Coordinates of C-alpha atoms in Angstrom, one line a residue:
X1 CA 11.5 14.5 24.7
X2 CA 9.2 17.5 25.2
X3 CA 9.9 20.9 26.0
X4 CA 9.3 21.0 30.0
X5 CA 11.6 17.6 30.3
X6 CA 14.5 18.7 28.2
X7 CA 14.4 22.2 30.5
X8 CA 14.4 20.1 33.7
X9 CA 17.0 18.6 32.2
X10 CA 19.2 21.4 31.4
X11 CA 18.9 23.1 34.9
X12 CA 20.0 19.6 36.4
X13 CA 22.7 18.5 34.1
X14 CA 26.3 20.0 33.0
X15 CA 24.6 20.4 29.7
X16 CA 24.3 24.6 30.0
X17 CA 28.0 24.7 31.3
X18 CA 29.4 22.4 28.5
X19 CA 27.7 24.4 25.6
X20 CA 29.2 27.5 27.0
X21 CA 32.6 26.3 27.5
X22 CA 32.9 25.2 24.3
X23 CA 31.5 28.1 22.6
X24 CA 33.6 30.6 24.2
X25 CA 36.9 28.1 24.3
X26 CA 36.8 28.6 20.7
X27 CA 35.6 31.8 19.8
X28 CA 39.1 32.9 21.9
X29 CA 41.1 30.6 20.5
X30 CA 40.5 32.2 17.1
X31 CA 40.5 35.8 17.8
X32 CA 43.1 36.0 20.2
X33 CA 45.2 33.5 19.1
X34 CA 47.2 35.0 15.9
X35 CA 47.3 31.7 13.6
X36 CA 47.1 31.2 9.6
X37 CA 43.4 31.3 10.2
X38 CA 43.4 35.0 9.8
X39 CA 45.7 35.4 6.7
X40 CA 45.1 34.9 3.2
X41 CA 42.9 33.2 1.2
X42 CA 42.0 30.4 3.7
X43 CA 41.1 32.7 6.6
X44 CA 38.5 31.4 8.1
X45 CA 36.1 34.1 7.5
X46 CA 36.5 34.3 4.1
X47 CA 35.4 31.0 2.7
X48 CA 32.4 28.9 3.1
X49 CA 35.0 25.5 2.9
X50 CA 38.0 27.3 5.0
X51 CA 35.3 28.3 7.6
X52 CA 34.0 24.7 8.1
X53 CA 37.5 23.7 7.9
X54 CA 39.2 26.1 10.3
X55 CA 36.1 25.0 12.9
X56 CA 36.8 21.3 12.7
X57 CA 40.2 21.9 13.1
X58 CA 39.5 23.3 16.5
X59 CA 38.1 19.8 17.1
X60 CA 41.5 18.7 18.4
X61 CA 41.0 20.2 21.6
X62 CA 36.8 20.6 21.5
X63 CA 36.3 16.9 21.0
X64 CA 38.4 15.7 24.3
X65 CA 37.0 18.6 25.8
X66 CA 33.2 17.1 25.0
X67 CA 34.3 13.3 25.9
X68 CA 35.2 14.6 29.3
X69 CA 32.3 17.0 30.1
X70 CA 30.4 13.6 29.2
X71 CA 32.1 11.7 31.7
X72 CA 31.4 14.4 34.2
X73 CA 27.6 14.4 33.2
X74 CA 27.6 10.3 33.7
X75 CA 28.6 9.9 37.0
X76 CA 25.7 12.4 38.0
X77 CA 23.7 9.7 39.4
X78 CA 26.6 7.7 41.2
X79 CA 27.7 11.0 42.9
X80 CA 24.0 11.1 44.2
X81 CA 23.7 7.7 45.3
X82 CA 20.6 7.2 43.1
X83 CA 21.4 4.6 41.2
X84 CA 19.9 1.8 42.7
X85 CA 17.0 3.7 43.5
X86 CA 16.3 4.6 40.0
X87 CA 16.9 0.7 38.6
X88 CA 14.0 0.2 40.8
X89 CA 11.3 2.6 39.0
X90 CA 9.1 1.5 36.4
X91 CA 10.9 4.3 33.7
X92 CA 13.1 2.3 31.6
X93 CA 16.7 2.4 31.5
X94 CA 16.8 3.2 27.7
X95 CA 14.1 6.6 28.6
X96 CA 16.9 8.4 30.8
X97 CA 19.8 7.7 29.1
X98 CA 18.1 9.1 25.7
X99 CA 17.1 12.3 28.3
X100 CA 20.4 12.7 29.6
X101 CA 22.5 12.1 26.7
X102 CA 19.8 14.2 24.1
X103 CA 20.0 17.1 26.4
X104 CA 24.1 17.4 26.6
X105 CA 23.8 16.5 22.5
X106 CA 21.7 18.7 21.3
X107 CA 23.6 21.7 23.5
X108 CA 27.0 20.8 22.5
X109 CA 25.6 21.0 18.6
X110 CA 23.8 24.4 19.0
X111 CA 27.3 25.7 20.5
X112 CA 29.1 24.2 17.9
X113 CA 26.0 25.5 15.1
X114 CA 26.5 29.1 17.0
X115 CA 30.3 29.2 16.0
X116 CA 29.8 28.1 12.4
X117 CA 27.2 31.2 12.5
X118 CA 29.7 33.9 13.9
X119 CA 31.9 33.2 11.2
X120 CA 29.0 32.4 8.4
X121 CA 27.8 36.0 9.2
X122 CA 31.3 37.6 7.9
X123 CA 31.9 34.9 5.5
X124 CA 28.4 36.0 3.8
X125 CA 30.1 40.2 3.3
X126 CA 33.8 38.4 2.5
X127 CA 32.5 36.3 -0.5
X128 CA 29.9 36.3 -3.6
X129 CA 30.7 32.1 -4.2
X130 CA 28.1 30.9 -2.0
X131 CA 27.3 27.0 -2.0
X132 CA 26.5 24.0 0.0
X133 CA 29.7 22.1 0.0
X134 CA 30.7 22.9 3.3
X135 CA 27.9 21.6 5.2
X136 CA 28.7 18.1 5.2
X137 CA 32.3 19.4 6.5
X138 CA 30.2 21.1 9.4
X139 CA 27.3 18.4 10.3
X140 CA 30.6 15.8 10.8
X141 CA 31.9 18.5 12.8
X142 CA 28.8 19.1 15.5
X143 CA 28.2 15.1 15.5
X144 CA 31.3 14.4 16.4
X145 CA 31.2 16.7 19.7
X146 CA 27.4 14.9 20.3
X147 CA 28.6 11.4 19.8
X148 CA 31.8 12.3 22.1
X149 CA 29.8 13.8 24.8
X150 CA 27.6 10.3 24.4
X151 CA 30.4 8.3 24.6
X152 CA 31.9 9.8 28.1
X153 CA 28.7 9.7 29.6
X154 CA 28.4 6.0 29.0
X155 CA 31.9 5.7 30.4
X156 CA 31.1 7.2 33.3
X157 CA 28.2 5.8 34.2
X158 CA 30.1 2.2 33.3
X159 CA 33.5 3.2 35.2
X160 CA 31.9 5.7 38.1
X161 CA 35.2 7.2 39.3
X162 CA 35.9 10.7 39.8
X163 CA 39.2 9.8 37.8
X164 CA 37.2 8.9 35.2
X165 CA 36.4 12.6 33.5
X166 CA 40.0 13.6 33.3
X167 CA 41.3 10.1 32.0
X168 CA 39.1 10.1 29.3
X169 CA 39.4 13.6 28.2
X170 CA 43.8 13.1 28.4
X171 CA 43.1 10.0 26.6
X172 CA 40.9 11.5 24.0
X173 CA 43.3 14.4 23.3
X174 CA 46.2 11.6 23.0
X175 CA 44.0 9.8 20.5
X176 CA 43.9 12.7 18.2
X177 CA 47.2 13.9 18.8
X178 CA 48.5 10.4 17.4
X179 CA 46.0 10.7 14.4
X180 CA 47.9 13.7 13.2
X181 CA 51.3 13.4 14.3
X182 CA 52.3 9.0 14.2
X183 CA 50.0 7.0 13.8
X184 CA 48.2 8.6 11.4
X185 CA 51.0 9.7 9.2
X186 CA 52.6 7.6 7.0
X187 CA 56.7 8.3 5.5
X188 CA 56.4 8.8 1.7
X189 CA 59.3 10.8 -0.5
X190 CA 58.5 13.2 -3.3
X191 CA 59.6 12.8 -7.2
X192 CA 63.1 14.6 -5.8
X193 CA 63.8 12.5 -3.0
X194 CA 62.1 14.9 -0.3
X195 CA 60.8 12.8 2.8
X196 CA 56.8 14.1 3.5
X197 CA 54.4 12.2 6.0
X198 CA 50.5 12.3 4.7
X199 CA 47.6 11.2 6.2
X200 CA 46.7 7.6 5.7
X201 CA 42.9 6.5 6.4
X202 CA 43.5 6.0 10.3
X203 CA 44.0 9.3 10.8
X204 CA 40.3 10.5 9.6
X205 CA 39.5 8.5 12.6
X206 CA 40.1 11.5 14.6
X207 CA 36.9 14.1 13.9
X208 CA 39.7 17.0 13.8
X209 CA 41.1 17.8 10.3
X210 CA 44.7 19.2 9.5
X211 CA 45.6 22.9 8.5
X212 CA 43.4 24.5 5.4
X213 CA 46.5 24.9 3.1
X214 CA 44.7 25.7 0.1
X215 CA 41.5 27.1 -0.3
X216 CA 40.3 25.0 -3.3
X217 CA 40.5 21.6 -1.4
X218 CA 37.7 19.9 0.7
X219 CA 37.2 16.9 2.0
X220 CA 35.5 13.9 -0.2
X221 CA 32.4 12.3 -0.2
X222 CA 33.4 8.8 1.0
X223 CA 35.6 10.8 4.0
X224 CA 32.2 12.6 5.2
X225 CA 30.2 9.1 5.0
X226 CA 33.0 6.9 6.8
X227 CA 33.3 9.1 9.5
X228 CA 29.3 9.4 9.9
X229 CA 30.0 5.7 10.1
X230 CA 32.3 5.7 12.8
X231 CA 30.9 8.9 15.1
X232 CA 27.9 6.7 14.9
X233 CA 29.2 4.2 16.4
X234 CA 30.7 5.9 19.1
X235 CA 27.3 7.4 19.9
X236 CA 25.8 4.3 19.8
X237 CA 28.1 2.4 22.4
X238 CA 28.3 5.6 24.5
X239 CA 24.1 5.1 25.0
X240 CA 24.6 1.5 25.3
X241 CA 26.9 2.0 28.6
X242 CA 24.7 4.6 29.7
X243 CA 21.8 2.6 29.7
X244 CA 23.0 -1.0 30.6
X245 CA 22.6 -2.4 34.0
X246 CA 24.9 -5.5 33.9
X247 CA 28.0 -6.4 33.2
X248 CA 26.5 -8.4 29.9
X249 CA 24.9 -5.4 28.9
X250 CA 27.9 -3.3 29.1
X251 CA 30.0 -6.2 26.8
X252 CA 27.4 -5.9 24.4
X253 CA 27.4 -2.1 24.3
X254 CA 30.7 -2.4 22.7
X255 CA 29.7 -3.8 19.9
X256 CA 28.5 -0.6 17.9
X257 CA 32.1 0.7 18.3
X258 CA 34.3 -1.9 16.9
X259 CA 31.6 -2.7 14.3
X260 CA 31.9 1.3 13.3
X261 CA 35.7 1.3 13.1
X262 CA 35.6 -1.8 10.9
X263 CA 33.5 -0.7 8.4
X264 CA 34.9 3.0 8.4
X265 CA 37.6 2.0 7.5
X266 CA 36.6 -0.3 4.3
X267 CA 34.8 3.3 3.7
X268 CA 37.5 5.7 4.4
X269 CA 39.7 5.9 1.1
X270 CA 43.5 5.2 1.9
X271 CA 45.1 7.8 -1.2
X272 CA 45.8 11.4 0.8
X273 CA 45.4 12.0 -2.9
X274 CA 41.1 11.0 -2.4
X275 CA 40.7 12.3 1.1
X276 CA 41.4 16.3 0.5
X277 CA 40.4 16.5 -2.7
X278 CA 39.8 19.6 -5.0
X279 CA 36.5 21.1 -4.9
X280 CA 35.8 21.3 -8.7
X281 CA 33.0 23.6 -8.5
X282 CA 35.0 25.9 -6.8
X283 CA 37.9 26.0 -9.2
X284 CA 35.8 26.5 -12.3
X285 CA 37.7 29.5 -14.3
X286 CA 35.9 32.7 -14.0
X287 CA 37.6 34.9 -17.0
X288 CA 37.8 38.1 -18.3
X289 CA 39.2 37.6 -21.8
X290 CA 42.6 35.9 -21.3
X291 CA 42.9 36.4 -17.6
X292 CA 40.9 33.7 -15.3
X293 CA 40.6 33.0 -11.6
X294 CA 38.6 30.0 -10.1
X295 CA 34.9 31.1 -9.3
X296 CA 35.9 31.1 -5.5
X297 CA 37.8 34.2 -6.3
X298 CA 35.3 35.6 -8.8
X299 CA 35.1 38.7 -6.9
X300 CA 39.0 39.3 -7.4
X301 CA 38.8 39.4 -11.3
X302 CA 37.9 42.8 -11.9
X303 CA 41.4 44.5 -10.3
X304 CA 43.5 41.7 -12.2
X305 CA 42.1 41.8 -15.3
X306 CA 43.4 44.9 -16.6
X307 CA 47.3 44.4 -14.8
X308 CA 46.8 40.8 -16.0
X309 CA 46.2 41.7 -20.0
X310 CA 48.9 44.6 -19.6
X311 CA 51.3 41.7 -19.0
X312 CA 50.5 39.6 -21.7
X313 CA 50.8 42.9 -23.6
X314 CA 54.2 43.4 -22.6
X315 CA 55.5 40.0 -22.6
X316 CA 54.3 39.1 -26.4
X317 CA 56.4 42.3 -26.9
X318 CA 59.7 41.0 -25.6
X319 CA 59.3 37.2 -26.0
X320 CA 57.3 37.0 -29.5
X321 CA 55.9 33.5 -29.8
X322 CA 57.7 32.4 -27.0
X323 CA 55.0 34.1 -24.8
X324 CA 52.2 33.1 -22.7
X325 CA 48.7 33.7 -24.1
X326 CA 46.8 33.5 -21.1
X327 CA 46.8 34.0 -17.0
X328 CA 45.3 31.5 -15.1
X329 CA 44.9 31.0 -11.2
X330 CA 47.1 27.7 -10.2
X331 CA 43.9 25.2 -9.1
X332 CA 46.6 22.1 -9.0
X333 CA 47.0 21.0 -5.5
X334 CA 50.4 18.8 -4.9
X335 CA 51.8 17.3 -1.6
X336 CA 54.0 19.2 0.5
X337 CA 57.7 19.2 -0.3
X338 CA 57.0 18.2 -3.9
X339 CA 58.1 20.4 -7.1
X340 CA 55.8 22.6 -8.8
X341 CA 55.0 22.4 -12.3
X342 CA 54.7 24.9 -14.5
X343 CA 53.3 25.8 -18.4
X344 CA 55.3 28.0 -20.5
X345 CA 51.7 28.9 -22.7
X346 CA 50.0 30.3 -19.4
X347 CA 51.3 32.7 -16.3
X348 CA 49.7 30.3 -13.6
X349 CA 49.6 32.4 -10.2
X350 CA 47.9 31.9 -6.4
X351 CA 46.9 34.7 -4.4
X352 CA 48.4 33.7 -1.7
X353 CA 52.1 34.1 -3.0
X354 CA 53.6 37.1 -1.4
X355 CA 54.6 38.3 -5.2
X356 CA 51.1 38.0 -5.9
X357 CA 49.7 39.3 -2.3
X358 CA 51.5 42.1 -1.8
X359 CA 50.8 43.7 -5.3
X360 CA 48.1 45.8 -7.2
X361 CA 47.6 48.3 -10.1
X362 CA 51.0 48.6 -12.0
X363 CA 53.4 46.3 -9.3
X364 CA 50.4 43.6 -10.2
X365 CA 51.7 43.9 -13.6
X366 CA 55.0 43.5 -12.8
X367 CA 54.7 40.6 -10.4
X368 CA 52.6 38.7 -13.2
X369 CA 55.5 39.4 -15.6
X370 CA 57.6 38.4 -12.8
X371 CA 55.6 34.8 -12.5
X372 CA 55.5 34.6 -16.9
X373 CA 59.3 34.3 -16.7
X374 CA 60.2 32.7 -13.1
X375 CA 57.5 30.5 -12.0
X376 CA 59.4 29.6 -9.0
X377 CA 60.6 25.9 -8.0
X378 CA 60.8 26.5 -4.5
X379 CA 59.0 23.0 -3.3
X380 CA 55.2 22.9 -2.5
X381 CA 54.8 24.5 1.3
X382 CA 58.1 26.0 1.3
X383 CA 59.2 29.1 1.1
X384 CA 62.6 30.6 0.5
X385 CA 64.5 33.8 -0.9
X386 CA 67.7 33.3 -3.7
X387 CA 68.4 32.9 -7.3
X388 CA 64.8 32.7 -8.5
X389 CA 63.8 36.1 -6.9
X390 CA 67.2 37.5 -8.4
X391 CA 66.4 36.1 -11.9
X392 CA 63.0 37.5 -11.5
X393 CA 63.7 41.2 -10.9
X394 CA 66.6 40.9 -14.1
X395 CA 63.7 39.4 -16.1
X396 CA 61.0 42.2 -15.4
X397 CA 63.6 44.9 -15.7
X398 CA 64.4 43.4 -19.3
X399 CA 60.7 42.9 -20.2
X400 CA 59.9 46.5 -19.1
X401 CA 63.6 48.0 -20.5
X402 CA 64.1 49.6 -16.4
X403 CA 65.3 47.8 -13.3
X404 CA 62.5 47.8 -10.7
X405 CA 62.2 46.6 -7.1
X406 CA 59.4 43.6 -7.3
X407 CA 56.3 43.6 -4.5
X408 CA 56.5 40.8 -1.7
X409 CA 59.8 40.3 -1.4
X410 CA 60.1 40.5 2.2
X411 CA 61.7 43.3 4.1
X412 CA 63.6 46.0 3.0
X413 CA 67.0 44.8 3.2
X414 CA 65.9 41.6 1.5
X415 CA 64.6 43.7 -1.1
X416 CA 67.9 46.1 -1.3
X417 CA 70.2 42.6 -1.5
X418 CA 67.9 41.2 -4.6
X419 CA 68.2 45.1 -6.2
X420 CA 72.5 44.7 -5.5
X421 CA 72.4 40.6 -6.7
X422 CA 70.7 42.0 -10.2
X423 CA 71.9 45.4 -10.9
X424 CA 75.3 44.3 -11.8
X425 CA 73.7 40.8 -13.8
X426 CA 71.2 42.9 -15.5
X427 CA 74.0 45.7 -16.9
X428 CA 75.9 42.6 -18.3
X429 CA 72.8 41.3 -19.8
X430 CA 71.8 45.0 -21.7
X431 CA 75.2 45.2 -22.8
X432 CA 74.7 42.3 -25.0
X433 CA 73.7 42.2 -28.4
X434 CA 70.0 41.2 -28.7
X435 CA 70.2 37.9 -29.8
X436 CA 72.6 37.4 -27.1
X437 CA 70.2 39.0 -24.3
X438 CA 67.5 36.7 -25.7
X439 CA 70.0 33.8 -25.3
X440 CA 70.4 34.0 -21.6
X441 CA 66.7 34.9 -21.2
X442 CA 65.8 31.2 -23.0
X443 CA 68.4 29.7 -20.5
X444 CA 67.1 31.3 -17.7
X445 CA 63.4 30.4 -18.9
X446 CA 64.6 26.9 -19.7
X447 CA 65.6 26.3 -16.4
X448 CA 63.0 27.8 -14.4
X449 CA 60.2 26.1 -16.2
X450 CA 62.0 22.8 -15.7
X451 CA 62.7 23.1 -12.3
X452 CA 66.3 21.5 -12.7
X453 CA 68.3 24.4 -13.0
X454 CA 69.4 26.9 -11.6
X455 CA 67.9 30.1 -13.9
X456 CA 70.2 33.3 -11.9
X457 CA 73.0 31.3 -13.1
X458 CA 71.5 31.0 -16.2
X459 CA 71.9 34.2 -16.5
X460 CA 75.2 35.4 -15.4
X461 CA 76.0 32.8 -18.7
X462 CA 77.0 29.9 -16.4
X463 CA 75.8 26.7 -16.4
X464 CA 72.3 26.4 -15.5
X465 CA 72.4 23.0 -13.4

């Protein structure tokens, strides 16, 4: 296709209006719309994976969007009443259809290339870990929006109805809807008995992705091939329609499709546990003596380092060998809803925990003490306020000899009822004897490194379960 066809093209197709659409369509979805994509460590400007991420998310509403612009640009011909005329021209069927469907391609993957470069441009001053990874993430992304528009354009041009356009973009958006919320989840229950749904392979059918949750995970290798696989497929049956001219033709067109799904799914892995996966480049410790963050954070070392060692410092003080020897950012990634685990020999910490968050300089200090002696068993994705936040501000205030108000626990008055839940726990605790203070501190730590306690309780003296 040379230069002065693919123009022609553009001024007589939807091509221009499509690209457009579904540049700006998402460019205001993510800056007006307030959403997780701007808080954090997985905002989507601030890593290379959580960008490509975020932007295939928005493929849940881009990629119907495409199928149906498609299905407009197909029944082109029909609505002119050329179709007959141009099945009688010498120019084969095989030459427009590539013309058409290249044009509305290669536009809706320069719109979808000009979003990944808005962000890539603050990503590049939000980061010093720079790699490749992503791209694969990204290139699934923009041939999934070409292979849809492909696909609707050979529907049209097969089912030439002004119905068409709308029923296959409402259908599209129901497909991926049930990818992510039935038919691609499957019912599994955590170690505790918590019900979760994951994905299951069916679901990476769909060329949207879920939520970033974590910024260390990324999709795998065999994920980014079977879908190739499949949006391949798609492509190919979408041309096929659009440049058959019988009814056999059309049969035959199909085959691409179901061939695709087939063998994506032989490719497509069926553990959730090997389709997000961990990037392990990206959570190779980065340290500064005993105190290490993942080289996605590399930039973030040099303000922990010094509250992180100060820490260690002052719980070797209180707990002797009992302490932790090193701080480590948490690189484990666990389903939601299932229990954390924890090491007593190293303070593991995210920076995405509001104790961690909210902090710097001497509160950083604290809240790293603070993790050292309640981890927090609060399940994975959840989030709650109670004993362990109690237990925590006792614990600091008896590592540092003075009650203090911890960082990130929430509003004022949620901070004013952990101060009123301690103060009286903590002046029972000092007016022990010290073997007896360390006592309750072992209980408390017993229980909140297990995770099958309850470690306030532990305490106040009571039981611990």
């Amino acid at each position: 296709m040379n230069t002065r066809v693919l123009l022609t093209e553009l001024k007589r197709s939807v091509a221009p209006w499509a690209g457009a659409l579904v540049l700006t369509s998402a460019l205001a979805f993510l800056y007006l719309v307030d959403g997780a994509w701007w808080r954090g460590t997985t905002m989507w400007t601030a890593q290379w994976t959580s960008l490509a991420l975020t932007t295939r998310g928005l493929l849940f509403y881009l990629w119907p969007l495409a199928v149906g612009l498609g299905a407009l640009q197909g029944l082109r011909d029909h609505r002119s009443r050329m179709s007959e005329l141009l099945t009688s021209t010498p120019r084969p069927a095989w030459h427009r259809a590539a013309t058409m469907a290249g044009t509305t391609a290669i536009t809706l993957a320069s719109a979808f290339a000009l979003l990944i470069l808005v962000g890539a441009v603050q990503v590049l001053a939000n980061t010093e870990y720079t790699h490749l990874g992503w791209l694969p993430i990204a290139l699934v992304g923009a041939l999934s929006l070409a292979a849809g528009a492909t696909l609707g354009m050979g529907a049209g041009r097969a089912l030439p109805s002004a119905l068409t356009p709308p029923a296959l973009a409402m259908g599209a958006f129901v497909f991926s809807a049930l990818m992510h919320m039935s038919l691609g989840r499957t019912e599994t229950y955590t170690a505790s008995g918590i019900p979760i749904t994951e994905p299951n392979r069916v679901s990476l059918l769909s060329p949207a992705v879920q939520d970033v949750r974590d910024v260390l995970v990324t999709l795998s290798a065999s994920v980014h091939v079977g879908q190739t696989i499949w949006l391949l497929g798609l492509a190919a049956t979408g041309f096929g329609l659009l440049a058959a001219t019988t009814s056999r033709t059309r049969l035959i067109a199909l085959t691409p499709l179901l061939a695709g799904a087939v063998i994506a799914l032989l490719v497509l892995p069926s553990d959730p546990r090997r389709m997000y996966v961990v990037d392990e480049a990206a959570a190779e410790p980065v340290c500064d003596g005993p105190v290490c963050v993942t080289k996605t954070h590399q930039g973030r070392l040099a303000g922990l380092a010094g509250p992180g060692k100060e820490a260690l410092r002052l719980l070797h003080q209180a707990l002797g060998d009992q302490a932790p020897a090193a701080i480590r950012e948490n690189t484990a990634v666990l389903p939601d809803g299932s229990t954390p685990r924890w090491s007593r020999k190293t303070v593991l910490f995210d920076f995405d925990e509001d104790l961690i968050a909210a902090a710097e300089g001497e509160e950083l200090t604290w809240a790293l003490i603070a993790k050292g002696m309640v981890p927090g068993c609060d399940p994975v994705g959840w989030s709650g306020f109670g004993g362990d936040e109690f237990a925590r501000t006792v614990a600091v205030g008896w590592v540092l000899g003075d009650l203090r108000s911890l960082p990130g626990s929430g509003s004022a008055s949620l901070r004013r009822e952990a101060d009123a839940k301690a103060r009286p726990v903590w002046r029972e605790l000092k007016a022990l004897s010290r073997d007896g203070q360390r006592a309750r501190i072992n209980a408390m730590r017993a229980a909140a490194f297990s995770c099958e306690g309850n470690a306030f309780d532990a305490l106040k003296g009571g039981a611990s379960r």
